[in-house]
Each structure stands twice: as C-alpha cells, then as structure tokens.
Coordinates of N, CA and C in Angstrom, one line a residue:
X1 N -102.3 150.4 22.8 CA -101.2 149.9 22.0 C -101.6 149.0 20.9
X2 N -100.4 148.1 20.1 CA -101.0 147.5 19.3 C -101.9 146.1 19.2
X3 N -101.4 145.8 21.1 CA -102.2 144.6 21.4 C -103.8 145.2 21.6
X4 N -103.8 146.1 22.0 CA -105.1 146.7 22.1 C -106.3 146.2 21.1
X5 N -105.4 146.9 19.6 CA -106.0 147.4 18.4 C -106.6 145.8 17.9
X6 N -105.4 145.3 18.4 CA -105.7 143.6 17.5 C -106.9 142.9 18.6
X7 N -106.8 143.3 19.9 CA -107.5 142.6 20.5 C -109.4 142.7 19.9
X8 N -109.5 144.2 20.0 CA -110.2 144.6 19.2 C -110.8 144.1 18.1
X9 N -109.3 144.3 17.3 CA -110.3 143.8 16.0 C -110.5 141.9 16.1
X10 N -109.9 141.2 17.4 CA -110.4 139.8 17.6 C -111.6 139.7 17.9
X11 N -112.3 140.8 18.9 CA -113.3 140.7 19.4 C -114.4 141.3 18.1
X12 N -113.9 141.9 17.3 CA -115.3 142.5 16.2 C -115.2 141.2 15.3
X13 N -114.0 140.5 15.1 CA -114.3 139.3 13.7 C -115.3 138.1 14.9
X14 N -115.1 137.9 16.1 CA -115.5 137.2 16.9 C -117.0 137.4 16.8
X15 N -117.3 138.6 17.2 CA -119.2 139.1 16.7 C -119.5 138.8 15.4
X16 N -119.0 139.4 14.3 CA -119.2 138.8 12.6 C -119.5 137.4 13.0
X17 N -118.8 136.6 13.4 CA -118.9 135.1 13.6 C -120.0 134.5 14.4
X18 N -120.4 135.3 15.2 CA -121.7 135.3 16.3 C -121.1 134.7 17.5
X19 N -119.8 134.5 17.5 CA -119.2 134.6 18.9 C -119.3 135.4 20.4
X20 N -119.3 136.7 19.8 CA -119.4 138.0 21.0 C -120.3 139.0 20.9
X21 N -121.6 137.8 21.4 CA -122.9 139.1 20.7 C -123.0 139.1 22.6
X22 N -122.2 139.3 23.1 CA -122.4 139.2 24.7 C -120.8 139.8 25.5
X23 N -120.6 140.4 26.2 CA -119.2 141.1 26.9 C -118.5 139.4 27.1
X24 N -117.4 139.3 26.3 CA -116.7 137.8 26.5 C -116.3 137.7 28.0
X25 N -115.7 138.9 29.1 CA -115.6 138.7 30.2 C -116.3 137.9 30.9
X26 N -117.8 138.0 30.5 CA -118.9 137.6 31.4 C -119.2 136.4 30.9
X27 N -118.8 135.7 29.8 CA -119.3 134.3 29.4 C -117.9 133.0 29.8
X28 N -116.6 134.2 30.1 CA -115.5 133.5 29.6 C -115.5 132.4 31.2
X29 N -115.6 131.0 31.4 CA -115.8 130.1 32.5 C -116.8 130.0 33.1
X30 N -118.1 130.6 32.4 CA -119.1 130.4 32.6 C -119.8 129.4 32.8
X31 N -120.2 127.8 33.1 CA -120.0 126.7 32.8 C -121.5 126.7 32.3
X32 N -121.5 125.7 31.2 CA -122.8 125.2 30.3 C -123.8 124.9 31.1
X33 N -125.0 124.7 30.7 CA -126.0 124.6 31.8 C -125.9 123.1 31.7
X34 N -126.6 122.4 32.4 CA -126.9 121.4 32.3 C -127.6 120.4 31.7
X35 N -127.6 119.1 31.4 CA -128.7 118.7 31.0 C -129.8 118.3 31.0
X36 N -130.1 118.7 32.0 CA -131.6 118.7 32.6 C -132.5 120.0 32.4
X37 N -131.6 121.4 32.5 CA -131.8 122.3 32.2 C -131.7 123.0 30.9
X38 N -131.1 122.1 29.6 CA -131.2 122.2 28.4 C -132.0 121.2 28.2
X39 N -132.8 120.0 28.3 CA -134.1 119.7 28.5 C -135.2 120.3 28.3
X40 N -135.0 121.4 29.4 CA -136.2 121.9 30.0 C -136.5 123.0 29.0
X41 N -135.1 123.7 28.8 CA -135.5 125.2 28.2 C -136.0 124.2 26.6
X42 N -135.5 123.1 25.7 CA -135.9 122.6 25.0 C -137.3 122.4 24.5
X43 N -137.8 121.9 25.7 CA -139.1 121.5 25.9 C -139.8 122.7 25.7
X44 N -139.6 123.8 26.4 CA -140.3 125.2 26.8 C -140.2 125.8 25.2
X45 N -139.2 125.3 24.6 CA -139.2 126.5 22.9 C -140.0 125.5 22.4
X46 N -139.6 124.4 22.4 CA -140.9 123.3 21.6 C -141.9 123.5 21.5
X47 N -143.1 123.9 23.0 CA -143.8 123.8 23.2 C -144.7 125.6 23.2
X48 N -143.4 126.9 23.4 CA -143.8 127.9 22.7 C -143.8 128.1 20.9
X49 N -143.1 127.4 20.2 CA -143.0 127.2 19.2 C -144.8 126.7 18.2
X50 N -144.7 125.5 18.7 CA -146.2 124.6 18.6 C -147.5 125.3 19.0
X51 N -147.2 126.7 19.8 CA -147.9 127.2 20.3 C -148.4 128.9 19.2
X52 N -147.4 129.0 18.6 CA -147.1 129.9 17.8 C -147.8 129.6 16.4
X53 N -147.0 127.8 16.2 CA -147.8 127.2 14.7 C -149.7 127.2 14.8
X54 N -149.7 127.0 16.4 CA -151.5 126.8 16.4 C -152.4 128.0 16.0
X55 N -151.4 128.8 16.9 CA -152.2 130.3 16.5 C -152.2 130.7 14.9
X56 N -151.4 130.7 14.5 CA -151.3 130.8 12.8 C -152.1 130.0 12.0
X57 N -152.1 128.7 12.1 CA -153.3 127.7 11.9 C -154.4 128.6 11.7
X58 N -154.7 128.7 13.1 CA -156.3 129.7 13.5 C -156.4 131.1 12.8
X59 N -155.5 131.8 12.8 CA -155.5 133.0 11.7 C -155.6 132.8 10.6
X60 N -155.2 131.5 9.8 CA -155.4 131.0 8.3 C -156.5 130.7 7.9
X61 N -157.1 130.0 8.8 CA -158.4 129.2 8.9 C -159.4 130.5 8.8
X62 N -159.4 131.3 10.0 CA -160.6 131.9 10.4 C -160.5 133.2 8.8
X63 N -159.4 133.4 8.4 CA -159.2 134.2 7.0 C -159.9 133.3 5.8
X64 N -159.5 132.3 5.5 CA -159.8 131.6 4.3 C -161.6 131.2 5.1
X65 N -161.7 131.0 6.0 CA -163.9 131.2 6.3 C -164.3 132.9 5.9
X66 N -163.6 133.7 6.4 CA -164.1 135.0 5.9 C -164.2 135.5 4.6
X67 N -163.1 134.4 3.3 CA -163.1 134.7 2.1 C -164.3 133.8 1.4
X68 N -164.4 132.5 2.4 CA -165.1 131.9 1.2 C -166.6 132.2 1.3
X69 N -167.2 132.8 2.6 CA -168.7 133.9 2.6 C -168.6 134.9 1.6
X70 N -167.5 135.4 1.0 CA -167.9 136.3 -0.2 C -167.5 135.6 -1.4
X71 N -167.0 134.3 -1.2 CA -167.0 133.9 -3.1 C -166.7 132.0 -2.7
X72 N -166.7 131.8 -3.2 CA -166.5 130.5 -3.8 C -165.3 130.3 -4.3
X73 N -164.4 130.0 -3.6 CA -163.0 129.6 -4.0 C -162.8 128.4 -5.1
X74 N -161.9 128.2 -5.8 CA -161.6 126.7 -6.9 C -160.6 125.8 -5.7
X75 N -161.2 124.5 -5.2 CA -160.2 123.9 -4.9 C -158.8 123.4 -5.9
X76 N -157.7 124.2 -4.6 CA -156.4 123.7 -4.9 C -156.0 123.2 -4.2
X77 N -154.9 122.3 -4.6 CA -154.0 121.7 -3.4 C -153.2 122.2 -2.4
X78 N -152.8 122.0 -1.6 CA -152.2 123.2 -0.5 C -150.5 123.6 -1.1
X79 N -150.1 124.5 -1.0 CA -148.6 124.9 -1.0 C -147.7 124.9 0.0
X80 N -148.5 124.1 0.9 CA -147.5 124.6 2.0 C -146.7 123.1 2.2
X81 N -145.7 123.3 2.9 CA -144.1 122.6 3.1 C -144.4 122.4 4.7
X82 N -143.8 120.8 4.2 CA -144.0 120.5 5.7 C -143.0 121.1 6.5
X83 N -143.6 121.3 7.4 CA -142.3 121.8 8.9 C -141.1 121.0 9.3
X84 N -139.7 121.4 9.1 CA -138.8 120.2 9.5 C -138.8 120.0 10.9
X85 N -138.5 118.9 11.2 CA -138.6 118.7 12.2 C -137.9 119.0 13.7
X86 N -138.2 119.7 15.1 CA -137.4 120.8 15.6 C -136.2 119.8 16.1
X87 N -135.2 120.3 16.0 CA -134.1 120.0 16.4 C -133.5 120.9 17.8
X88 N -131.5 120.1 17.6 CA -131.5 121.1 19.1 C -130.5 121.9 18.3
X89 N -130.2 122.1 17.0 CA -129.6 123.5 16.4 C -130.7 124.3 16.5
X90 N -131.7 123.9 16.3 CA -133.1 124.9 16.5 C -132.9 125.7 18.1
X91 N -132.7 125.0 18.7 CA -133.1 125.0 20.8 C -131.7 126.2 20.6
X92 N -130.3 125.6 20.0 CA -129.2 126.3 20.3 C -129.0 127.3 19.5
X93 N -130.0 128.2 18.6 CA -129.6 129.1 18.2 C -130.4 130.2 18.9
X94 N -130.7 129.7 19.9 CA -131.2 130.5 21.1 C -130.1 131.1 22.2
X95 N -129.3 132.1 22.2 CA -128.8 132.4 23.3 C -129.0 131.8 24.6
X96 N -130.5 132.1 25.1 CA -130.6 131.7 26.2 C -130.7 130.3 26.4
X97 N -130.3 129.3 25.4 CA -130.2 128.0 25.8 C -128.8 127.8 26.5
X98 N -128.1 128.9 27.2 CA -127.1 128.7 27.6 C -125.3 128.1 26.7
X99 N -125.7 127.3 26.1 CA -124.6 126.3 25.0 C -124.6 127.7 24.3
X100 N -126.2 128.2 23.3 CA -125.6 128.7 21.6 C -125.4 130.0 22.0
X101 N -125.1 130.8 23.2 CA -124.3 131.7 23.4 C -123.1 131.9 23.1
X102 N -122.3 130.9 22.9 CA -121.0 130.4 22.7 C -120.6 130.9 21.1
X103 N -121.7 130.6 20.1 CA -121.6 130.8 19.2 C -121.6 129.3 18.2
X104 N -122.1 129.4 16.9 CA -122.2 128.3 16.1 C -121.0 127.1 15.9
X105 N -120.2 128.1 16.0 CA -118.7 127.2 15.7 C -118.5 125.9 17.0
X106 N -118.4 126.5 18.4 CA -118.2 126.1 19.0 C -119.2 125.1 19.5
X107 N -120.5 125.3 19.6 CA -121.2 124.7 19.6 C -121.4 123.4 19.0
X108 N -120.7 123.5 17.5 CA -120.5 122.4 16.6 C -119.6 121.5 17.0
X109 N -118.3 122.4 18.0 CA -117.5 121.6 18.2 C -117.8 120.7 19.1
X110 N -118.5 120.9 20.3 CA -118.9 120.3 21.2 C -120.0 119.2 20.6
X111 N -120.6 119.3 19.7 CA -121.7 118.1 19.0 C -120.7 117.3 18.4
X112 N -119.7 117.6 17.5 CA -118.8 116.7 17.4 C -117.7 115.7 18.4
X113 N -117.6 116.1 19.0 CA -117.0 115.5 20.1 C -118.3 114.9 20.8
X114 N -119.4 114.8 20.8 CA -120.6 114.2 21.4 C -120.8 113.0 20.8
X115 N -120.3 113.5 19.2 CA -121.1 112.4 18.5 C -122.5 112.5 18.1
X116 N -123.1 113.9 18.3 CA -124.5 114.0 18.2 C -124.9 115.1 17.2
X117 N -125.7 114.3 16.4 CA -126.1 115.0 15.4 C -127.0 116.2 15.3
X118 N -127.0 117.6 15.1 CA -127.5 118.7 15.7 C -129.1 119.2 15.0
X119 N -129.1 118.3 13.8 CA -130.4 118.0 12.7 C -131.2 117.3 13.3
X120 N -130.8 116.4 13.9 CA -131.7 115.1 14.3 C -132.9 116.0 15.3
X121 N -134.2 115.5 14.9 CA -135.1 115.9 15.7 C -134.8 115.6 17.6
X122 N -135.0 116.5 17.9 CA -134.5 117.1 19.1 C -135.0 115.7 20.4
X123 N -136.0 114.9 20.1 CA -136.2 113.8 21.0 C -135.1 112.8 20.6
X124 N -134.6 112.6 19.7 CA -133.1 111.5 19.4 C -132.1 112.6 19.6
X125 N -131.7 113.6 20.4 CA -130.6 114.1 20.3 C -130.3 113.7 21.7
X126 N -129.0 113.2 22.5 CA -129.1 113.4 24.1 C -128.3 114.7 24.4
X127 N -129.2 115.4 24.8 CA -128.7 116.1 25.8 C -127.4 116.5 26.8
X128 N -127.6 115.6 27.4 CA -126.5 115.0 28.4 C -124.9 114.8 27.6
X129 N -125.3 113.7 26.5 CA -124.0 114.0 25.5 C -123.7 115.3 25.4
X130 N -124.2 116.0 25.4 CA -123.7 117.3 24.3 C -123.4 118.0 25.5
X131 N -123.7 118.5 26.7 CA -123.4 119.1 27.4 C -122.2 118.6 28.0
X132 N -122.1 117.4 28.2 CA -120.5 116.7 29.1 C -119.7 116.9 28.0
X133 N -119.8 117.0 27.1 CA -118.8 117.5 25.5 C -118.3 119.0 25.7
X134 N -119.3 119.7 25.9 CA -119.1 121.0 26.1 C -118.6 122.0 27.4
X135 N -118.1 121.1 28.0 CA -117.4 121.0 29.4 C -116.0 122.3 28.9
X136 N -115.4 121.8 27.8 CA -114.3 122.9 27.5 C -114.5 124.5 26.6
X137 N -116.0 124.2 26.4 CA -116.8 125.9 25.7 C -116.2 127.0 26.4
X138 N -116.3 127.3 27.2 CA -116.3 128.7 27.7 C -115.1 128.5 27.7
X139 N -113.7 127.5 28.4 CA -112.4 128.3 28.4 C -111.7 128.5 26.5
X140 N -112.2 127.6 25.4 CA -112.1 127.6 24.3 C -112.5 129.0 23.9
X141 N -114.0 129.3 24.3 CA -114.2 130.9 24.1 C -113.3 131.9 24.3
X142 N -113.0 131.7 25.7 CA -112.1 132.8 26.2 C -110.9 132.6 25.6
X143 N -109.9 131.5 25.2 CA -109.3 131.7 23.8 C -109.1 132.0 23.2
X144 N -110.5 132.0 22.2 CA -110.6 132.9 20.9 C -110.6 134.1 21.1
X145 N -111.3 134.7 22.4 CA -111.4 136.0 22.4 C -109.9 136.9 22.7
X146 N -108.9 136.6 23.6 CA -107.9 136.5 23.6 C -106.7 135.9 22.5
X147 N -107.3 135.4 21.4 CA -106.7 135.7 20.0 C -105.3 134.5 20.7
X148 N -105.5 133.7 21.5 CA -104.7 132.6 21.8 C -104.8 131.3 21.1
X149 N -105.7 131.1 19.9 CA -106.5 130.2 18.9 C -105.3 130.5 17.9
X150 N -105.3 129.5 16.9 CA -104.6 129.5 15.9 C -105.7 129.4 14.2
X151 N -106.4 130.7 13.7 CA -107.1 130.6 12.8 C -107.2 130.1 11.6
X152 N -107.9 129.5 11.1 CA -107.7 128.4 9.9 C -108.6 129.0 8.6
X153 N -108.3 129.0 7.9 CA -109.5 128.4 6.6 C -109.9 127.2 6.2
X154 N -110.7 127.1 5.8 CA -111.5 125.7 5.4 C -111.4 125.4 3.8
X155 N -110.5 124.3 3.7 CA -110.3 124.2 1.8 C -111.5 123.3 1.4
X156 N -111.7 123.4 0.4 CA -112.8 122.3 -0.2 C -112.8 123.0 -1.8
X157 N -112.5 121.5 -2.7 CA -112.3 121.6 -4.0 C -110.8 122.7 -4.2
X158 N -110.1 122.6 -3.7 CA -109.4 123.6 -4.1 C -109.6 124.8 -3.9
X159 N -110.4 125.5 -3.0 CA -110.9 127.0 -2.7 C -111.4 127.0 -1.3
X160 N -110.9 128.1 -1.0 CA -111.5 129.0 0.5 C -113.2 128.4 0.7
X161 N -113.6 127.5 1.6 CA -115.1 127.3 1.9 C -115.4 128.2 2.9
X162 N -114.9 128.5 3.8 CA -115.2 129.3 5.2 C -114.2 129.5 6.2
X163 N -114.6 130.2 7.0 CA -113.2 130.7 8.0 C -113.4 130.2 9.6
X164 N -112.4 130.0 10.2 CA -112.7 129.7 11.9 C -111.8 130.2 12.6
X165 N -112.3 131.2 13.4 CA -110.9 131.3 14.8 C -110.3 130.3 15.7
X166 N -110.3 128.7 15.5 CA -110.0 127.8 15.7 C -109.8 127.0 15.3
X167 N -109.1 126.2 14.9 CA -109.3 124.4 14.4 C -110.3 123.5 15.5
X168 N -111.1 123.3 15.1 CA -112.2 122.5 16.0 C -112.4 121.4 15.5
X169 N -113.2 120.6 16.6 CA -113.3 119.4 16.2 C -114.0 118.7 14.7
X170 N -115.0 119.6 14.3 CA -115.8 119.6 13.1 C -114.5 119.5 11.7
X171 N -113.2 120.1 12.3 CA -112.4 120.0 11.2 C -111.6 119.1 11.0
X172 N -111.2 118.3 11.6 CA -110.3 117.4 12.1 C -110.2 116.3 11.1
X173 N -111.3 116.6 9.9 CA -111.3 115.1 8.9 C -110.8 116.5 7.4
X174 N -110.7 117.7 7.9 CA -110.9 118.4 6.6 C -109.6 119.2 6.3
X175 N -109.5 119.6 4.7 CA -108.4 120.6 4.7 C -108.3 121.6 5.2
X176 N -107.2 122.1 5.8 CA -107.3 123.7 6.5 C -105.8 124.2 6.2
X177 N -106.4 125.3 5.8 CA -104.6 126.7 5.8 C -104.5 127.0 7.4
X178 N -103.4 127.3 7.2 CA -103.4 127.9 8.9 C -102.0 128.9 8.9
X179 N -101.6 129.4 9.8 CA -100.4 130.3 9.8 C -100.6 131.7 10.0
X180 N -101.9 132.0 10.0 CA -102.0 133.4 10.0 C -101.9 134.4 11.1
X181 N -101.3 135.2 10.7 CA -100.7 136.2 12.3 C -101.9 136.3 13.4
X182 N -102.9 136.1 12.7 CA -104.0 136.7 13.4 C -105.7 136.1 12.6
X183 N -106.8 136.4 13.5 CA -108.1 135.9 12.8 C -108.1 136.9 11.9
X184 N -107.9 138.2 12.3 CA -108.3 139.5 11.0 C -107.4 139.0 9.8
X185 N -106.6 138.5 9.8 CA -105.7 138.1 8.3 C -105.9 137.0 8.1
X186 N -106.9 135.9 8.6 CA -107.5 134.7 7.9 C -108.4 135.3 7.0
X187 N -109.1 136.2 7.9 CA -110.6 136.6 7.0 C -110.4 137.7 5.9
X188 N -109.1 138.5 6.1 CA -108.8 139.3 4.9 C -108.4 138.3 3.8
X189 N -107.7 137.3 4.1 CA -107.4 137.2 3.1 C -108.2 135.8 2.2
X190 N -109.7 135.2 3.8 CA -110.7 134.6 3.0 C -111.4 135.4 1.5
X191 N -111.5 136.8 2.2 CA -112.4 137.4 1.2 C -111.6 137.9 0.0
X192 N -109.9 138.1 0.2 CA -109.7 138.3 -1.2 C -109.7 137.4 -1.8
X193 N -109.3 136.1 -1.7 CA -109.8 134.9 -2.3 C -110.8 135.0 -3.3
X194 N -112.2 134.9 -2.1 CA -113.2 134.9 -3.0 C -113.3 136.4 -4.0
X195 N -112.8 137.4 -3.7 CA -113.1 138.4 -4.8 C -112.3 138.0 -6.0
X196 N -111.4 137.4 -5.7 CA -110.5 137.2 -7.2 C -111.3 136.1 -7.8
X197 N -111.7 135.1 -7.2 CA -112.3 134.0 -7.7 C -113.7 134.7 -8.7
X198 N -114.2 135.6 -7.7 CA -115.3 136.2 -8.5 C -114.8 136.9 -9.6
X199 N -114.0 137.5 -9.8 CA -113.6 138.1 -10.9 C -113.1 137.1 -12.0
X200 N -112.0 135.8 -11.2 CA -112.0 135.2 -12.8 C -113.2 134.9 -12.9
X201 N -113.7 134.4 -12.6 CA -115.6 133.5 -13.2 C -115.8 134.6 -14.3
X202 N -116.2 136.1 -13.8 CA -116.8 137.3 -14.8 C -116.0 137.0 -15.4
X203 N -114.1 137.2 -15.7 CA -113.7 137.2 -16.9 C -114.1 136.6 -17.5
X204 N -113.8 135.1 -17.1 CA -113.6 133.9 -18.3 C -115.6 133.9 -18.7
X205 N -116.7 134.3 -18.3 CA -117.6 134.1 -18.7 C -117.9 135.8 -20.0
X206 N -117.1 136.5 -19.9 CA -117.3 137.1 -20.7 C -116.2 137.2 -22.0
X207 N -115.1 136.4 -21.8 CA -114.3 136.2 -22.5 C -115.4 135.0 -23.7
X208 N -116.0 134.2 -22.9 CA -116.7 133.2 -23.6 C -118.0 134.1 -24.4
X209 N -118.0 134.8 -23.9 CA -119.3 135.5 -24.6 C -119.1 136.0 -25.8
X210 N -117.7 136.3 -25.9 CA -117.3 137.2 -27.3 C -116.5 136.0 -28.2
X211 N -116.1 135.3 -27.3 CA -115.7 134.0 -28.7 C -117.6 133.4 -28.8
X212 N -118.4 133.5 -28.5 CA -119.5 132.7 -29.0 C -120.4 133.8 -30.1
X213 N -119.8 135.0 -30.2 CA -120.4 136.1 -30.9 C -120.3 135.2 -32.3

C-alpha cells in the first residue's frame, strides 16, 4: 500500500544519507558500545592506521634509493602535507565503531549534546561523553526509519544548505524549513531549490556577458 511505498522511499533517502547502509530492524535498540570499547576499537584504527603510514614511508623511501642509483636527483623541498591529526569523526566513520553505524547526522547529534568536538584529535575527545550522549541513537534511528521524524532543511544566507530527517541537536542554534509531508519532499524539493538557483546564476552570468560585449 501507500504506507509501504513511502516507507520505502524513507528507507532509500535514509541510505543516500548513510543512515541504512545496514537492515534498520537490526540496529533499531541496539545499544551503543561502550566507552571503554570505543577506546579500544579507537586505539586499534590508530594504531592500524600508523601502521599503514609506516609501510608507505618504507615504500617511498626504498623507491626514491632505487632512483637515486640511476641518477642524481636536484634537491627539492618536500610536497607533502602534514597529516591532520586522527580524530574520533575519523574512529566514527567506521561502521564498526559501533556509534558511526548510525549514520553522520546522528552521530553529530550525540557529539552535540556531549559537548564534544568530533575534530579534536581523538586523545582530547572523551569517549565516555559521547557515548552517555548517545544513549538515545538507536531509538532516534528507528524513528527516522519509520518516517516518525519531522524533516527539515537547513537555511543559511537565504538558501537551502542541506537536508535532515530530523531536527537534531546540531540544529538547534540554526534556521530550518520544516512542514514536509515526508523526507522524500524535503529532499525534492532541497534539490529543486538548488537547480533553479543554478540556473539563475547561468542566466544572470550570461545575461552579463552580452551586456559586457
């Protein structure tokens, strides 16, 4: 029926969104892991990570000794960018860190309600905050997926910035539309937004082209 159809299309804008890259049944009261065990798995990407950078090191190295036995290189300065520093949006865009299963959105929301900043290199982030925050993820999930959420757009400057199957905490200081029957008619009508926006810009930039003839 037509709850069917809609449910459906909740659950495909919910994947677009990286919400339901997993069967929602099976996440929906699933409780967050802990903090000791988002710690751990932390520590464990950290430390396969660093493990990853060493090896590449050694492949750079052992390549630039096998070039400079056939020639004589010009010293240059190096190009390379320092590495930012790992964070726990790094740790949570991991599925298996339990939390970024959830999806980015919610995740955010739970760090806002922590108080904890998701950039901040991952030894000043606690843990413990972020997980006792995220105490309400999974029934919030099951929510969205159930299309029981009230969908928003995000205003900034006067125009569509982004779309959410909920008002979350992240939004709570910002403008938002709201009213929409549904997530699928936030995001239809995010993107005609931006298509018309795109199109005036081409006009008015080609209208300007022919008055500057």
């Amino acid at each position: 029926g037509g709850g069917g159809v809609e449910a459906g299309r909740a659950y495909e804008f919910a994947a677009y969104e990286g919400l339901a890259l997993e069967d929602p049944r099976a996440l929906e009261g699933t409780p967050v892991a802990s903090a000791a065990a988002l710690e751990a798995f932390a520590a464990a990407k950290a430390a396969a990570e660093a493990e990853e950078a060493r090896r590449r090191e050694q492949r750079r190295a052992a390549l630039e000794a096998s070039h400079s036995c056939e020639r004589q290189p010009a010293k240059r300065k190096s190009r390379r960018k320092r590495k930012a520093a790992f964070s726990m949006r790094h740790v949570l865009s991991d599925h298996a860190s339990g939390l970024g299963r959830y999806g980015q959105d919610l995740v955010e929301d739970a760090a806002t309600r922590a108080g904890v900043s998701l950039d901040e290199p991952i030894e000043a982030t606690s843990a413990a905050e972020l997980v006792a925050a995220a105490a309400h993820v999974p029934a919030l999930f099951g929510a969205v997926q159930a299309g029981r959420t009230e969908a928003v757009l995000v205003v900034e400057d006067g125009a569509y910035a982004s779309f959410a199957s909920a008002r979350l905490a992240q939004h709570a200081a910002r403008r938002c539309a709201s009213g929409f029957a549904s997530f699928g008619e936030a995001i239809d009508e995010y993107f005609r937004a931006v298509a018309d926006a795109r199109l005036a810009k081409a006009d008015a930039s080609e209208k300007t082209a022919i008055t500057s003839r």
